Short mmCIF file of C-alpha atoms in Angstrom, two decimals:
data_model
loop_
_atom_site.label_atom_id
_atom_site.label_comp_id
_atom_site.label_asym_id
_atom_site.label_seq_id
_atom_site.Cartn_x
_atom_site.Cartn_y
_atom_site.Cartn_z
CA ILE O 1 0.32 -0.04 -0.09
CA GLU O 2 2.73 2.60 0.71
CA LYS O 3 4.65 1.56 -2.53
CA GLN O 4 1.44 2.55 -4.41
CA ALA O 5 0.55 5.54 -2.47
CA PHE O 6 4.72 6.53 -3.30
CA GLU O 7 3.66 6.34 -6.71
CA GLY O 8 -0.08 7.54 -6.69
CA ILE O 9 1.46 10.77 -5.33
CA LYS O 10 5.17 11.03 -7.51
CA PHE O 11 7.26 10.86 -4.75
CA ARG O 12 10.46 9.04 -4.11
CA HIS O 13 12.39 8.04 -1.29
CA ASP O 14 16.20 7.97 -0.84
CA GLY O 15 16.27 4.70 0.95
CA GLN O 16 17.33 6.61 4.39
CA ARG O 17 15.51 9.37 5.84
CA THR O 18 14.52 11.87 2.89
CA SER O 19 11.64 11.86 0.53
CA GLN O 20 10.65 14.46 -2.29
CA PRO O 21 8.65 14.66 -5.38
CA GLN O 22 10.02 12.35 -8.53
CA GLY O 23 11.73 15.32 -10.93
CA GLY O 24 11.68 17.86 -8.25
CA ILE O 25 13.21 18.80 -5.07
CA TYR O 26 10.33 20.95 -2.87
CA PRO O 27 9.07 19.90 -0.72
CA ARG O 28 11.85 17.91 0.57
CA ILE O 29 10.66 15.90 3.85
CA VAL O 30 13.82 14.40 5.92
CA GLN O 31 12.60 12.30 8.66
CA LEU O 32 13.68 13.02 12.22
CA LYS O 33 12.63 10.35 14.27
CA ARG O 34 10.13 7.90 13.50
CA PHE O 35 7.68 5.47 15.55
CA LEU O 36 7.58 1.92 14.52
CA PHE O 37 4.23 0.17 13.63
CA GLU O 38 2.89 -1.70 16.06
CA SER O 39 -0.13 -4.32 16.32
CA SER O 40 -0.66 -3.44 19.85
CA LEU O 41 -1.18 0.27 19.11
CA LYS O 42 -2.35 -0.20 15.51
CA ARG O 43 -0.93 3.05 14.37
CA GLN O 44 2.47 4.52 12.91
CA SER O 45 4.15 7.83 13.01
CA ALA O 46 6.98 10.05 12.13
CA ILE O 47 8.75 13.51 13.14
CA VAL O 48 10.03 15.30 10.16
CA ASN O 49 11.24 18.25 9.04
CA ILE O 50 9.24 19.76 5.66
CA GLN O 51 11.28 22.17 3.74
CA ASP O 52 9.62 24.19 1.21
CA GLY O 53 12.24 26.26 -0.40
CA ASN O 54 11.16 29.80 1.40
CA THR O 55 10.41 28.47 5.14
CA ARG O 56 13.69 29.08 6.81
CA GLY O 57 14.93 26.15 8.78
CA GLY O 58 11.51 24.35 7.43
CA ILE O 59 9.19 23.18 9.39
CA ASN O 60 8.49 20.45 11.97
CA ARG O 61 5.71 18.46 12.23
CA VAL O 62 4.28 14.87 13.48
CA LEU O 63 2.63 12.94 10.59
CA CYS O 64 0.60 9.92 11.60
CA LYS O 65 -1.64 6.76 10.36
CA GLY O 66 -3.13 3.93 11.81
CA ALA O 67 -6.46 2.42 12.26
CA PRO O 68 -9.46 4.96 12.57
CA GLU O 69 -10.97 3.69 15.56
CA ILE O 70 -7.19 4.36 17.36
CA ILE O 71 -6.37 7.52 15.80
CA GLU O 72 -10.08 8.75 16.84
CA ASN O 73 -8.74 8.86 19.97
CA HIS O 74 -5.60 10.77 19.40
CA LEU O 75 -7.44 13.60 17.70
CA LYS O 76 -7.65 17.27 19.07
CA THR O 77 -11.19 17.72 17.55
CA VAL O 78 -13.07 14.31 16.14
CA PRO O 79 -15.11 15.98 12.76
CA GLU O 80 -18.59 15.29 12.91
CA ALA O 81 -19.51 12.09 11.09
CA TYR O 82 -15.99 10.46 10.92
CA THR O 83 -17.06 6.86 12.04
CA GLU O 84 -20.05 7.07 9.98
CA HIS O 85 -17.80 8.19 7.09
CA TYR O 86 -15.04 5.40 7.18
CA ILE O 87 -17.68 2.89 8.29
CA ASP O 88 -19.24 3.23 4.91
CA TYR O 89 -16.25 2.08 3.13
CA VAL O 90 -14.91 -0.85 5.43
CA LYS O 91 -19.06 -2.24 4.86
CA ASN O 92 -17.98 -2.47 1.28
CA GLY O 93 -14.68 -4.47 1.86
CA ALA O 94 -12.07 -1.48 1.43
CA ARG O 95 -9.43 -1.15 3.97
CA VAL O 96 -9.55 2.16 5.68
CA LEU O 97 -6.40 4.19 7.46
CA ALA O 98 -7.05 7.60 9.06
CA MET O 99 -4.45 10.47 8.60
CA ALA O 100 -3.75 13.18 10.83
CA TYR O 101 -0.76 15.53 11.68
CA LYS O 102 0.39 18.31 14.49
CA ASP O 103 2.54 21.56 13.68
CA LEU O 104 5.44 21.34 16.70
CA LYS O 105 6.84 24.94 17.91
CA MET O 106 9.98 23.82 18.26
CA ASN O 107 13.46 23.09 16.60
CA SER O 108 14.70 19.95 14.69
CA ASP O 109 16.85 18.88 17.76
CA GLN O 110 14.08 19.29 20.29
CA ALA O 111 11.34 18.05 18.07
CA ALA O 112 13.61 14.43 17.67
CA THR O 113 13.52 14.18 21.72
CA LEU O 114 9.42 13.68 21.27
CA THR O 115 8.41 10.82 23.44
CA ARG O 116 5.72 8.94 20.93
CA GLU O 117 3.30 9.79 24.22
CA ASP O 118 3.67 13.59 23.21
CA ALA O 119 4.42 13.11 19.88
CA GLU O 120 0.72 11.43 19.09
CA CYS O 121 -1.77 13.54 20.58
CA ASP O 122 -3.81 16.42 20.45
CA LEU O 123 -3.65 15.75 16.22
CA VAL O 124 -5.43 17.32 13.13
CA PHE O 125 -7.36 14.81 11.30
CA CYS O 126 -6.69 15.22 7.65
CA GLY O 127 -8.18 11.97 5.92
CA PHE O 128 -8.71 9.25 5.18
CA ILE O 129 -6.86 6.63 3.16
CA ILE O 130 -9.18 4.06 1.72
CA SER O 131 -7.47 1.50 -0.75
CA GLU O 132 -8.73 -1.58 -2.42
CA CYS O 133 -7.36 -5.04 -2.40
CA PRO O 134 -9.08 -7.18 -5.11
CA LEU O 135 -9.34 -10.95 -4.61
CA LYS O 136 -7.15 -13.17 -6.92
CA GLU O 137 -8.93 -14.47 -9.46
CA ASP O 138 -8.74 -18.53 -8.14
CA THR O 139 -9.28 -17.69 -4.54
CA LYS O 140 -12.82 -17.84 -4.85
CA SER O 141 -12.54 -21.22 -6.37
CA VAL O 142 -10.17 -22.57 -3.83
CA ILE O 143 -12.37 -21.72 -0.87
CA GLU O 144 -15.04 -23.45 -2.42
CA GLU O 145 -13.00 -26.27 -3.06
CA LEU O 146 -12.16 -26.51 0.45
CA THR O 147 -15.18 -26.10 2.21
CA GLN O 148 -17.06 -28.71 -0.20
CA SER O 149 -14.22 -31.12 0.92
CA ALA O 150 -15.44 -30.82 4.65
CA HIS O 151 -12.88 -28.53 5.45
CA GLU O 152 -13.81 -25.56 7.87
CA VAL O 153 -12.06 -22.28 6.27
CA LYS O 154 -11.62 -19.17 9.20
CA MET O 155 -10.05 -16.04 8.55
CA ILE O 156 -7.70 -14.52 11.45
CA THR O 157 -6.71 -10.76 10.32
CA GLY O 158 -5.78 -7.60 11.64
CA ASP O 159 -7.88 -5.81 9.35
CA ASN O 160 -11.22 -4.11 10.10
CA GLN O 161 -14.13 -6.67 11.20
CA LEU O 162 -16.39 -5.17 8.50
CA THR O 163 -14.10 -5.00 6.15
CA ALA O 164 -12.95 -8.68 6.99
CA ALA O 165 -16.78 -10.12 7.03
CA TYR O 166 -17.34 -8.52 3.88
CA ILE O 167 -14.30 -10.61 2.28
CA ALA O 168 -15.82 -13.60 3.52
CA GLN O 169 -19.09 -13.00 3.00
CA GLU O 170 -17.77 -12.74 -0.82
CA LEU O 171 -15.87 -16.11 -0.57
CA ASN O 172 -18.80 -17.49 0.80
CA PHE O 173 -16.99 -18.97 4.44
CA ALA O 174 -20.35 -19.50 5.88
CA PRO O 175 -22.74 -21.10 2.79
CA GLY O 176 -25.97 -20.57 4.91
CA SER O 177 -25.86 -16.79 5.71
CA ASN O 178 -27.18 -15.69 3.02
CA ASN O 179 -24.86 -12.96 3.22
CA LYS O 180 -25.83 -12.17 6.96
CA SER O 181 -22.98 -11.58 9.61
CA LEU O 182 -22.97 -11.37 13.27
CA PHE O 183 -20.48 -9.66 15.35
CA VAL O 184 -19.31 -9.97 19.04
CA ALA O 185 -21.03 -7.10 20.89
CA SER O 186 -20.15 -8.20 24.83
CA VAL O 187 -19.12 -11.28 26.52
CA ALA O 188 -19.71 -12.07 30.09
CA PRO O 189 -17.33 -14.99 30.73
CA SER O 190 -18.45 -15.88 34.51
CA ALA O 191 -22.22 -16.44 33.23
CA GLY O 192 -20.58 -17.94 29.93
CA THR O 193 -23.05 -15.86 27.33
CA ILE O 194 -22.30 -13.93 24.27
CA LYS O 195 -24.03 -10.99 22.87
CA TRP O 196 -24.44 -10.97 18.89
CA ASN O 197 -25.27 -7.56 17.11
CA ASP O 198 -25.67 -7.47 13.14
CA ILE O 199 -23.78 -5.28 10.91
CA ASN O 200 -25.90 -2.31 12.27
CA ASP O 201 -25.12 -2.93 15.47
CA LYS O 202 -28.56 -3.93 16.52
CA PHE O 203 -28.87 -6.62 19.07
CA VAL O 204 -30.11 -10.03 17.30
CA LYS O 205 -29.15 -13.16 19.82
CA GLN O 206 -27.74 -14.06 23.16
CA THR O 207 -25.89 -17.63 23.26
CA SER O 208 -24.99 -19.31 26.57
CA ALA O 209 -23.50 -22.31 25.62
CA PRO O 210 -20.86 -23.47 22.75
CA SER O 211 -24.34 -25.43 21.06
CA GLU O 212 -25.96 -22.84 20.95
CA VAL O 213 -23.06 -20.76 19.42
CA SER O 214 -22.88 -23.70 16.44
CA GLU O 215 -26.68 -23.75 15.28
CA LEU O 216 -26.16 -19.48 14.92
CA ALA O 217 -22.96 -20.38 13.19
CA GLN O 218 -25.74 -22.19 10.29
CA LYS O 219 -27.80 -19.39 9.90
CA TYR O 220 -24.94 -16.27 9.60
CA LEU O 221 -20.91 -15.53 9.32
CA LEU O 222 -19.96 -14.94 13.08
CA CYS O 223 -17.54 -12.42 14.08
CA VAL O 224 -15.42 -11.59 16.61
CA SER O 225 -12.72 -8.60 17.07
CA GLY O 226 -9.41 -9.05 19.21
CA ASP O 227 -10.95 -6.46 21.99
CA LYS O 228 -14.01 -9.64 22.69
CA LEU O 229 -11.79 -12.09 22.01
CA ASP O 230 -9.67 -12.16 25.16
CA LYS O 231 -13.36 -12.67 27.22
CA ILE O 232 -14.45 -15.53 24.62
CA PHE O 233 -11.02 -17.28 26.07
CA GLU O 234 -11.82 -16.98 29.73
CA MET O 235 -15.18 -19.08 28.88
CA GLU O 236 -15.58 -22.73 29.71
CA GLY O 237 -15.57 -24.51 26.48
CA VAL O 238 -13.37 -21.80 24.66
CA GLY O 239 -11.83 -24.41 22.12
CA LYS O 240 -15.83 -25.37 20.70
CA THR O 241 -16.99 -21.34 20.73
CA LEU O 242 -14.16 -20.47 18.60
CA ARG O 243 -14.51 -23.72 15.98
CA ASP O 244 -17.96 -21.79 15.22
CA ILE O 245 -16.39 -18.69 14.57
CA HIS O 246 -15.88 -17.69 10.96
CA VAL O 247 -13.96 -14.67 10.85
CA PHE O 248 -11.45 -12.64 13.82
CA SER O 249 -10.17 -9.62 13.32
CA ARG O 250 -8.30 -7.03 14.35
CA THR O 251 -5.81 -9.93 16.24
CA SER O 252 -2.50 -9.23 17.21
CA PRO O 253 -0.35 -11.99 16.99
CA ASN O 254 -0.45 -13.33 20.44
CA GLN O 255 -4.24 -14.13 19.80
CA LYS O 256 -3.52 -15.57 16.05
CA THR O 257 -1.32 -18.28 17.86
CA ALA O 258 -3.88 -18.85 20.95
CA ILE O 259 -6.97 -19.26 18.66
CA VAL O 260 -4.67 -21.99 16.70
CA ALA O 261 -3.60 -23.75 20.08
CA GLN O 262 -7.33 -23.68 20.91
CA LEU O 263 -8.59 -25.29 17.33
CA ASN O 264 -5.51 -27.96 17.84
CA ASN O 265 -6.73 -28.89 22.21
CA GLU O 266 -10.05 -29.81 20.32
CA GLY O 267 -8.34 -32.54 18.55
CA ASN O 268 -8.57 -30.20 15.21
CA ILE O 269 -5.83 -30.96 12.68
CA THR O 270 -4.91 -27.06 11.55
CA LEU O 271 -3.34 -25.55 8.44
CA MET O 272 -2.32 -21.93 8.62
CA THR O 273 -1.03 -19.46 6.06
CA GLY O 274 0.51 -16.31 6.51
CA ASP O 275 2.82 -13.42 5.28
CA GLY O 276 4.02 -11.31 7.71
CA THR O 277 5.93 -11.10 11.02
CA ASN O 278 2.43 -10.85 12.82
CA ASP O 279 1.70 -14.77 11.47
CA VAL O 280 5.09 -16.31 12.44
CA GLY O 281 3.43 -17.76 15.82
CA SER O 282 0.55 -19.53 14.56
CA LEU O 283 2.69 -20.91 11.87
CA LYS O 284 4.69 -22.60 14.32
CA ARG O 285 1.59 -23.60 16.39
CA ALA O 286 -0.33 -25.19 13.82
CA ASP O 287 -0.22 -28.61 12.32
CA VAL O 288 0.92 -27.02 8.89
CA GLY O 289 2.26 -23.84 8.55
CA LEU O 290 2.39 -22.10 5.04
CA ALA O 291 4.29 -19.33 4.84
CA ILE O 292 3.75 -16.95 1.33
CA VAL O 293 6.81 -15.36 0.69
CA ASN O 294 6.32 -14.73 -2.67
CA ASN O 295 2.66 -14.09 -4.15
CA THR O 296 3.48 -12.77 -7.51
CA PRO O 297 0.66 -13.72 -10.15
CA PRO O 298 1.93 -16.53 -12.79
CA SER O 299 3.07 -15.19 -16.07
CA LYS O 300 0.84 -15.99 -19.21
CA ASP O 301 3.63 -18.91 -20.04
CA MET O 302 3.43 -19.88 -16.58
CA LYS O 303 -0.24 -20.76 -16.58
CA LYS O 304 0.33 -22.58 -19.98
CA LYS O 305 3.18 -24.52 -18.78
CA LYS O 306 1.65 -26.11 -15.42
CA LYS O 307 -1.62 -27.06 -18.28
CA GLU O 308 0.74 -28.74 -20.42
CA MET O 309 3.02 -30.27 -17.43
CA SER O 310 2.45 -32.67 -14.82
CA TRP O 311 3.82 -32.39 -11.34
CA MET O 312 5.93 -35.58 -12.44
CA PRO O 313 7.70 -36.37 -15.85
CA LYS O 314 6.73 -38.69 -17.81
CA ARG O 315 7.74 -42.61 -17.38
CA SER O 316 9.47 -42.49 -20.85
CA ASP O 317 11.78 -39.45 -19.45
CA LEU O 318 12.71 -42.10 -16.73
CA GLU O 319 13.21 -45.37 -18.21
CA GLY O 320 17.17 -46.48 -18.69
CA LEU O 321 18.00 -44.24 -15.96
CA SER O 322 19.23 -45.26 -12.32
CA PHE O 323 17.64 -44.71 -9.33
CA ALA O 324 19.96 -41.80 -8.27
CA GLU O 325 19.56 -40.36 -11.86
CA GLN O 326 15.73 -40.91 -11.89
CA LYS O 327 15.94 -38.61 -8.60
CA VAL O 328 17.80 -35.66 -10.18
CA LYS O 329 15.60 -35.50 -13.39
CA ILE O 330 12.61 -35.57 -11.25
CA GLN O 331 13.70 -32.53 -9.06
CA GLU O 332 14.96 -30.97 -12.09
CA HIS O 333 11.33 -31.26 -13.50
CA GLN O 334 9.64 -30.25 -10.29
CA GLN O 335 12.01 -27.01 -10.40
CA GLU O 336 10.96 -26.17 -13.76
CA TYR O 337 7.04 -26.90 -13.03
CA GLN O 338 7.27 -24.41 -9.96
#
């Protein structure tokens, strides 16, 4: 997303600390300090010096972006209909980040010493980044093949729950849901109850046992966000409850690992796929962990080759070869296939 954003605004980065327009000099933005993204904070920011060629010494500014519901808590003033605007986008599957800033009345040396707490407060909202990540052309057919072959498919993501639910409905994670999703609104671990709301945050149902959650899963796509998940972990029969939930959103790395562990404890055989550092723990905890390190779409030539080739070489290609030679031949063939 960040690479595409840079291309879209026609900026370039020198790989160190400076960004500026492609083919131009100003505005020249120099990073003074950076606060990295943390999954627990769901935001990241930088303190920068903006040089426009006119202002002596430039302008020192805090730039921040992150989950809209998180950035909202760091704004000096929240714009009217802030929540309604971003919710409209995430309901339709978009990924939304909020952007905010703050000008600093101090020199660059002083700005570089600010703590994260001091930098990320009283920010001024300046807009949403709306991005779409279209499904790959074969994703839906693969999910369908899995669900029709007695596999249960779940989504464990750090994305907003409405975005995640939209994608899960597109992929038909819950065939009996008829595009209806329910979201965990509140959890009472001691009583063993979960209240479920619809996409418009209206109460629909309360469950008091894993069996009731299972019944609900036959009619709805069930979703839970990370802030409610910890309470569910405190409930009796948590593993059975988790098995019937289709979408886990805004989850931390530790929560991802815990979900897989609970499913394993119930006797399930789990396979987890992931493409980032936040997935490492859950990949290790699953019975099978698939780390996606390169998802470049296959070229037309590669697609054609895979249609014409099989995973194993022809029997005639192996005739007359020793066992060792056959092994080498098979390895070479499979490398070409990949």
